[in-house]
């Protein structure tokens, strides 16, 4: 076959691997599903040997994220103390400015605690993903080697907005793949 090139094999290998890895996707939240997709994309990028050097600011970014997580954990502890006081009918504590805290009813505090826990979990997951992907170039395999129909079908099947996976230019480039059925297999 005269038109058969190494890229044909790489494309086939990348697409089959992505399809196989995405079949085992699990995750309840949108964040977990996107992390699962990025993990599959990472495996394909490693298979295709798409590497990059660690950015100069990576360690500073990680330290900044750790600082934000520490602040959020402290906020969570403070909210839990406030909730405990509100349930026992004790007056609210003062905030760091010395003012009495407002909106200290148990329902509002429970909502704040839940939202803070979700943010903290998202930050942990983002941090883990960022650290895992620091030496892998995901874009090259996504743009040039993986069949976009696999990604579009996976997004439809798992109810993940395609905009979370493909940027605007990729959406335009792969417009032909957007009509694929959710049960598409490569």
PDB file of C-alpha atoms in Angstrom:
ATOM      1  CA  UNK A   1       0.000   0.000   0.000  1.00  0.00           C
ATOM      2  CA  UNK A   2       1.817   3.136  -1.169  1.00  0.00           C
ATOM      3  CA  UNK A   3      -0.062   5.645   1.048  1.00  0.00           C
ATOM      4  CA  UNK A   4       0.509   3.689   4.254  1.00  0.00           C
ATOM      5  CA  UNK A   5       2.655   5.749   6.622  1.00  0.00           C
ATOM      6  CA  UNK A   6       3.809   5.595  10.231  1.00  0.00           C
ATOM      7  CA  UNK A   7       1.162   8.195  11.090  1.00  0.00           C
ATOM      8  CA  UNK A   8      -1.571   5.785   9.989  1.00  0.00           C
ATOM      9  CA  UNK A   9      -0.318   3.224  12.505  1.00  0.00           C
ATOM     10  CA  UNK A  10       0.098   5.836  15.242  1.00  0.00           C
ATOM     11  CA  UNK A  11      -3.414   7.153  14.614  1.00  0.00           C
ATOM     12  CA  UNK A  12      -4.896   3.665  14.715  1.00  0.00           C
ATOM     13  CA  UNK A  13      -2.941   2.721  17.837  1.00  0.00           C
ATOM     14  CA  UNK A  14      -3.850   5.981  19.627  1.00  0.00           C
ATOM     15  CA  UNK A  15      -7.535   5.711  18.717  1.00  0.00           C
ATOM     16  CA  UNK A  16      -7.861   2.050  19.731  1.00  0.00           C
ATOM     17  CA  UNK A  17      -6.119   2.754  23.034  1.00  0.00           C
ATOM     18  CA  UNK A  18      -8.305   5.789  23.780  1.00  0.00           C
ATOM     19  CA  UNK A  19     -11.473   3.856  22.923  1.00  0.00           C
ATOM     20  CA  UNK A  20     -10.468   0.955  25.163  1.00  0.00           C
ATOM     21  CA  UNK A  21      -9.505   3.207  28.107  1.00  0.00           C
ATOM     22  CA  UNK A  22     -12.682   5.293  27.898  1.00  0.00           C
ATOM     23  CA  UNK A  23     -14.872   2.191  28.070  1.00  0.00           C
ATOM     24  CA  UNK A  24     -13.726   1.708  31.667  1.00  0.00           C
ATOM     25  CA  UNK A  25     -14.621   5.279  32.675  1.00  0.00           C
ATOM     26  CA  UNK A  26     -16.123   5.719  36.076  1.00  0.00           C
ATOM     27  CA  UNK A  27     -16.961   8.857  37.977  1.00  0.00           C
ATOM     28  CA  UNK A  28     -20.010  10.442  39.499  1.00  0.00           C
ATOM     29  CA  UNK A  29     -19.233  14.123  39.130  1.00  0.00           C
ATOM     30  CA  UNK A  30     -18.315  16.085  36.030  1.00  0.00           C
ATOM     31  CA  UNK A  31     -14.881  16.811  37.487  1.00  0.00           C
ATOM     32  CA  UNK A  32     -14.169  13.100  38.008  1.00  0.00           C
ATOM     33  CA  UNK A  33     -15.315  12.279  34.465  1.00  0.00           C
ATOM     34  CA  UNK A  34     -13.063  14.954  32.969  1.00  0.00           C
ATOM     35  CA  UNK A  35     -10.153  13.685  35.079  1.00  0.00           C
ATOM     36  CA  UNK A  36     -10.834  10.157  33.768  1.00  0.00           C
ATOM     37  CA  UNK A  37     -10.766  11.459  30.180  1.00  0.00           C
ATOM     38  CA  UNK A  38      -7.512  13.316  30.851  1.00  0.00           C
ATOM     39  CA  UNK A  39      -6.056  10.119  32.311  1.00  0.00           C
ATOM     40  CA  UNK A  40      -6.939   8.216  29.134  1.00  0.00           C
ATOM     41  CA  UNK A  41      -5.534  11.063  27.023  1.00  0.00           C
ATOM     42  CA  UNK A  42      -2.355  10.911  29.110  1.00  0.00           C
ATOM     43  CA  UNK A  43      -1.942   7.189  28.409  1.00  0.00           C
ATOM     44  CA  UNK A  44      -2.328   7.833  24.676  1.00  0.00           C
ATOM     45  CA  UNK A  45       0.194  10.697  24.812  1.00  0.00           C
ATOM     46  CA  UNK A  46       2.661   8.433  26.631  1.00  0.00           C
ATOM     47  CA  UNK A  47       2.057   5.710  24.041  1.00  0.00           C
ATOM     48  CA  UNK A  48       2.837   8.223  21.283  1.00  0.00           C
ATOM     49  CA  UNK A  49       5.817   9.557  23.276  1.00  0.00           C
ATOM     50  CA  UNK A  50       4.490  13.122  23.427  1.00  0.00           C
ATOM     51  CA  UNK A  51       6.622  14.707  26.122  1.00  0.00           C
ATOM     52  CA  UNK A  52       7.317  18.210  27.327  1.00  0.00           C
ATOM     53  CA  UNK A  53       9.578  19.726  29.925  1.00  0.00           C
ATOM     54  CA  UNK A  54       8.206  20.777  33.290  1.00  0.00           C
ATOM     55  CA  UNK A  55       7.360  24.480  33.244  1.00  0.00           C
ATOM     56  CA  UNK A  56       9.479  26.828  35.343  1.00  0.00           C
ATOM     57  CA  UNK A  57       6.484  27.950  37.374  1.00  0.00           C
ATOM     58  CA  UNK A  58       5.139  24.467  38.139  1.00  0.00           C
ATOM     59  CA  UNK A  59       6.481  24.237  41.692  1.00  0.00           C
ATOM     60  CA  UNK A  60       5.283  27.773  42.478  1.00  0.00           C
ATOM     61  CA  UNK A  61       1.818  26.909  41.146  1.00  0.00           C
ATOM     62  CA  UNK A  62       1.704  23.763  43.290  1.00  0.00           C
ATOM     63  CA  UNK A  63       2.765  25.719  46.392  1.00  0.00           C
ATOM     64  CA  UNK A  64       0.085  28.326  45.692  1.00  0.00           C
ATOM     65  CA  UNK A  65      -2.545  25.579  45.342  1.00  0.00           C
ATOM     66  CA  UNK A  66      -1.378  23.973  48.587  1.00  0.00           C
ATOM     67  CA  UNK A  67      -1.698  27.346  50.341  1.00  0.00           C
ATOM     68  CA  UNK A  68      -5.243  27.782  49.021  1.00  0.00           C
ATOM     69  CA  UNK A  69      -6.108  24.260  50.161  1.00  0.00           C
ATOM     70  CA  UNK A  70      -4.772  24.980  53.652  1.00  0.00           C
ATOM     71  CA  UNK A  71      -6.877  28.146  53.819  1.00  0.00           C
ATOM     72  CA  UNK A  72      -9.940  26.229  52.649  1.00  0.00           C
ATOM     73  CA  UNK A  73      -9.367  23.473  55.239  1.00  0.00           C
ATOM     74  CA  UNK A  74      -9.140  26.136  57.970  1.00  0.00           C
ATOM     75  CA  UNK A  75     -12.378  27.691  56.686  1.00  0.00           C
ATOM     76  CA  UNK A  76     -14.033  24.280  56.748  1.00  0.00           C
ATOM     77  CA  UNK A  77     -12.994  23.731  60.376  1.00  0.00           C
ATOM     78  CA  UNK A  78     -14.299  27.188  61.299  1.00  0.00           C
ATOM     79  CA  UNK A  79     -17.626  26.485  59.588  1.00  0.00           C
ATOM     80  CA  UNK A  80     -17.962  23.176  61.420  1.00  0.00           C
ATOM     81  CA  UNK A  81     -17.353  24.934  64.778  1.00  0.00           C
ATOM     82  CA  UNK A  82     -19.969  27.547  63.843  1.00  0.00           C
ATOM     83  CA  UNK A  83     -22.438  24.791  62.894  1.00  0.00           C
ATOM     84  CA  UNK A  84     -21.845  23.005  66.179  1.00  0.00           C
ATOM     85  CA  UNK A  85     -22.427  26.258  68.116  1.00  0.00           C
ATOM     86  CA  UNK A  86     -25.573  27.038  66.087  1.00  0.00           C
ATOM     87  CA  UNK A  87     -27.018  23.572  66.746  1.00  0.00           C
ATOM     88  CA  UNK A  88     -26.450  23.983  70.492  1.00  0.00           C
ATOM     89  CA  UNK A  89     -28.048  27.434  70.465  1.00  0.00           C
ATOM     90  CA  UNK A  90     -24.896  29.288  71.473  1.00  0.00           C
ATOM     91  CA  UNK A  91     -24.257  32.781  70.089  1.00  0.00           C
ATOM     92  CA  UNK A  92     -21.995  32.987  67.011  1.00  0.00           C
ATOM     93  CA  UNK A  93     -18.283  33.678  67.351  1.00  0.00           C
ATOM     94  CA  UNK A  94     -16.671  36.834  65.977  1.00  0.00           C
ATOM     95  CA  UNK A  95     -14.847  36.831  62.647  1.00  0.00           C
ATOM     96  CA  UNK A  96     -11.234  37.970  62.166  1.00  0.00           C
ATOM     97  CA  UNK A  97     -12.346  41.633  62.059  1.00  0.00           C
ATOM     98  CA  UNK A  98     -14.034  41.330  65.453  1.00  0.00           C
ATOM     99  CA  UNK A  99     -17.544  41.569  64.020  1.00  0.00           C
ATOM    100  CA  UNK A 100     -20.298  39.111  64.877  1.00  0.00           C
ATOM    101  CA  UNK A 101     -20.773  36.585  62.075  1.00  0.00           C
ATOM    102  CA  UNK A 102     -24.009  36.774  60.135  1.00  0.00           C
ATOM    103  CA  UNK A 103     -26.270  34.058  58.677  1.00  0.00           C
ATOM    104  CA  UNK A 104     -25.379  31.460  61.300  1.00  0.00           C
ATOM    105  CA  UNK A 105     -28.468  29.252  61.024  1.00  0.00           C
ATOM    106  CA  UNK A 106     -27.712  25.501  60.717  1.00  0.00           C
ATOM    107  CA  UNK A 107     -29.189  25.136  57.202  1.00  0.00           C
ATOM    108  CA  UNK A 108     -27.043  27.917  55.728  1.00  0.00           C
ATOM    109  CA  UNK A 109     -23.940  26.603  57.502  1.00  0.00           C
ATOM    110  CA  UNK A 110     -24.608  23.057  56.245  1.00  0.00           C
ATOM    111  CA  UNK A 111     -24.827  24.396  52.670  1.00  0.00           C
ATOM    112  CA  UNK A 112     -21.590  26.352  53.102  1.00  0.00           C
ATOM    113  CA  UNK A 113     -19.836  23.285  54.506  1.00  0.00           C
ATOM    114  CA  UNK A 114     -21.040  21.147  51.606  1.00  0.00           C
ATOM    115  CA  UNK A 115     -19.952  23.724  49.019  1.00  0.00           C
ATOM    116  CA  UNK A 116     -16.562  24.151  50.698  1.00  0.00           C
ATOM    117  CA  UNK A 117     -15.993  20.378  50.760  1.00  0.00           C
ATOM    118  CA  UNK A 118     -16.804  20.180  47.037  1.00  0.00           C
ATOM    119  CA  UNK A 119     -14.378  23.013  46.258  1.00  0.00           C
ATOM    120  CA  UNK A 120     -11.696  21.333  48.357  1.00  0.00           C
ATOM    121  CA  UNK A 121     -12.216  18.008  46.573  1.00  0.00           C
ATOM    122  CA  UNK A 122     -12.051  19.760  43.181  1.00  0.00           C
ATOM    123  CA  UNK A 123      -8.809  21.465  44.199  1.00  0.00           C
ATOM    124  CA  UNK A 124      -7.286  18.143  45.317  1.00  0.00           C
ATOM    125  CA  UNK A 125      -8.257  16.504  42.029  1.00  0.00           C
ATOM    126  CA  UNK A 126      -6.987  19.472  39.980  1.00  0.00           C
ATOM    127  CA  UNK A 127      -3.708  19.394  41.871  1.00  0.00           C
ATOM    128  CA  UNK A 128      -3.256  15.659  41.324  1.00  0.00           C
ATOM    129  CA  UNK A 129      -4.075  15.979  37.599  1.00  0.00           C
ATOM    130  CA  UNK A 130      -1.753  18.976  37.195  1.00  0.00           C
ATOM    131  CA  UNK A 131       1.094  17.063  38.837  1.00  0.00           C
ATOM    132  CA  UNK A 132       0.424  13.903  36.790  1.00  0.00           C
ATOM    133  CA  UNK A 133       0.393  15.806  33.506  1.00  0.00           C
ATOM    134  CA  UNK A 134       3.405  18.056  34.091  1.00  0.00           C
ATOM    135  CA  UNK A 135       5.672  16.137  31.657  1.00  0.00           C
ATOM    136  CA  UNK A 136       3.067  14.965  29.122  1.00  0.00           C
ATOM    137  CA  UNK A 137       1.913  16.992  26.106  1.00  0.00           C
ATOM    138  CA  UNK A 138      -1.786  16.144  25.764  1.00  0.00           C
ATOM    139  CA  UNK A 139      -2.555  18.447  22.861  1.00  0.00           C
ATOM    140  CA  UNK A 140      -0.480  16.716  20.208  1.00  0.00           C
ATOM    141  CA  UNK A 141      -2.250  13.382  20.478  1.00  0.00           C
ATOM    142  CA  UNK A 142      -5.693  14.992  20.849  1.00  0.00           C
ATOM    143  CA  UNK A 143      -5.224  17.163  17.757  1.00  0.00           C
ATOM    144  CA  UNK A 144      -3.327  14.824  15.440  1.00  0.00           C
ATOM    145  CA  UNK A 145      -3.740  11.185  16.447  1.00  0.00           C
ATOM    146  CA  UNK A 146      -6.956  10.408  18.325  1.00  0.00           C
ATOM    147  CA  UNK A 147     -10.170  10.040  16.311  1.00  0.00           C
ATOM    148  CA  UNK A 148     -12.402  12.889  17.590  1.00  0.00           C
ATOM    149  CA  UNK A 149     -15.544  10.761  17.159  1.00  0.00           C
ATOM    150  CA  UNK A 150     -14.414   8.666  20.141  1.00  0.00           C
ATOM    151  CA  UNK A 151     -14.245  11.762  22.348  1.00  0.00           C
ATOM    152  CA  UNK A 152     -17.559  13.168  21.088  1.00  0.00           C
ATOM    153  CA  UNK A 153     -19.343   9.837  21.631  1.00  0.00           C
ATOM    154  CA  UNK A 154     -17.845   9.523  25.127  1.00  0.00           C
ATOM    155  CA  UNK A 155     -18.945  13.067  26.001  1.00  0.00           C
ATOM    156  CA  UNK A 156     -22.486  12.362  24.835  1.00  0.00           C
ATOM    157  CA  UNK A 157     -22.636   9.018  26.664  1.00  0.00           C
ATOM    158  CA  UNK A 158     -21.339  10.471  29.945  1.00  0.00           C
ATOM    159  CA  UNK A 159     -23.118  13.830  29.617  1.00  0.00           C
ATOM    160  CA  UNK A 160     -19.903  15.857  29.607  1.00  0.00           C
ATOM    161  CA  UNK A 161     -20.087  19.145  27.680  1.00  0.00           C
ATOM    162  CA  UNK A 162     -17.787  18.825  24.650  1.00  0.00           C
ATOM    163  CA  UNK A 163     -16.478  22.333  25.393  1.00  0.00           C
ATOM    164  CA  UNK A 164     -14.789  20.914  28.523  1.00  0.00           C
ATOM    165  CA  UNK A 165     -12.632  18.670  26.293  1.00  0.00           C
ATOM    166  CA  UNK A 166     -12.210  20.561  22.997  1.00  0.00           C
ATOM    167  CA  UNK A 167     -11.380  24.269  22.798  1.00  0.00           C
ATOM    168  CA  UNK A 168     -13.049  26.553  20.247  1.00  0.00           C
ATOM    169  CA  UNK A 169     -10.567  25.897  17.443  1.00  0.00           C
ATOM    170  CA  UNK A 170     -10.787  22.119  17.903  1.00  0.00           C
ATOM    171  CA  UNK A 171     -14.585  22.318  17.876  1.00  0.00           C
ATOM    172  CA  UNK A 172     -14.354  24.070  14.493  1.00  0.00           C
ATOM    173  CA  UNK A 173     -11.722  21.628  13.192  1.00  0.00           C
ATOM    174  CA  UNK A 174     -13.728  18.579  14.267  1.00  0.00           C
ATOM    175  CA  UNK A 175     -17.211  19.878  13.373  1.00  0.00           C
ATOM    176  CA  UNK A 176     -17.601  16.831  11.122  1.00  0.00           C
ATOM    177  CA  UNK A 177     -17.365  14.525  14.159  1.00  0.00           C
ATOM    178  CA  UNK A 178     -20.069  16.201  16.269  1.00  0.00           C
ATOM    179  CA  UNK A 179     -22.965  14.188  14.817  1.00  0.00           C
ATOM    180  CA  UNK A 180     -21.656  10.810  15.988  1.00  0.00           C
ATOM    181  CA  UNK A 181     -23.929   8.566  18.066  1.00  0.00           C
ATOM    182  CA  UNK A 182     -23.134   8.042  21.790  1.00  0.00           C
ATOM    183  CA  UNK A 183     -22.587   4.296  21.230  1.00  0.00           C
ATOM    184  CA  UNK A 184     -19.842   4.836  18.596  1.00  0.00           C
ATOM    185  CA  UNK A 185     -16.875   2.443  18.928  1.00  0.00           C
ATOM    186  CA  UNK A 186     -13.652   2.768  16.970  1.00  0.00           C
TER     187      UNK A 186
END
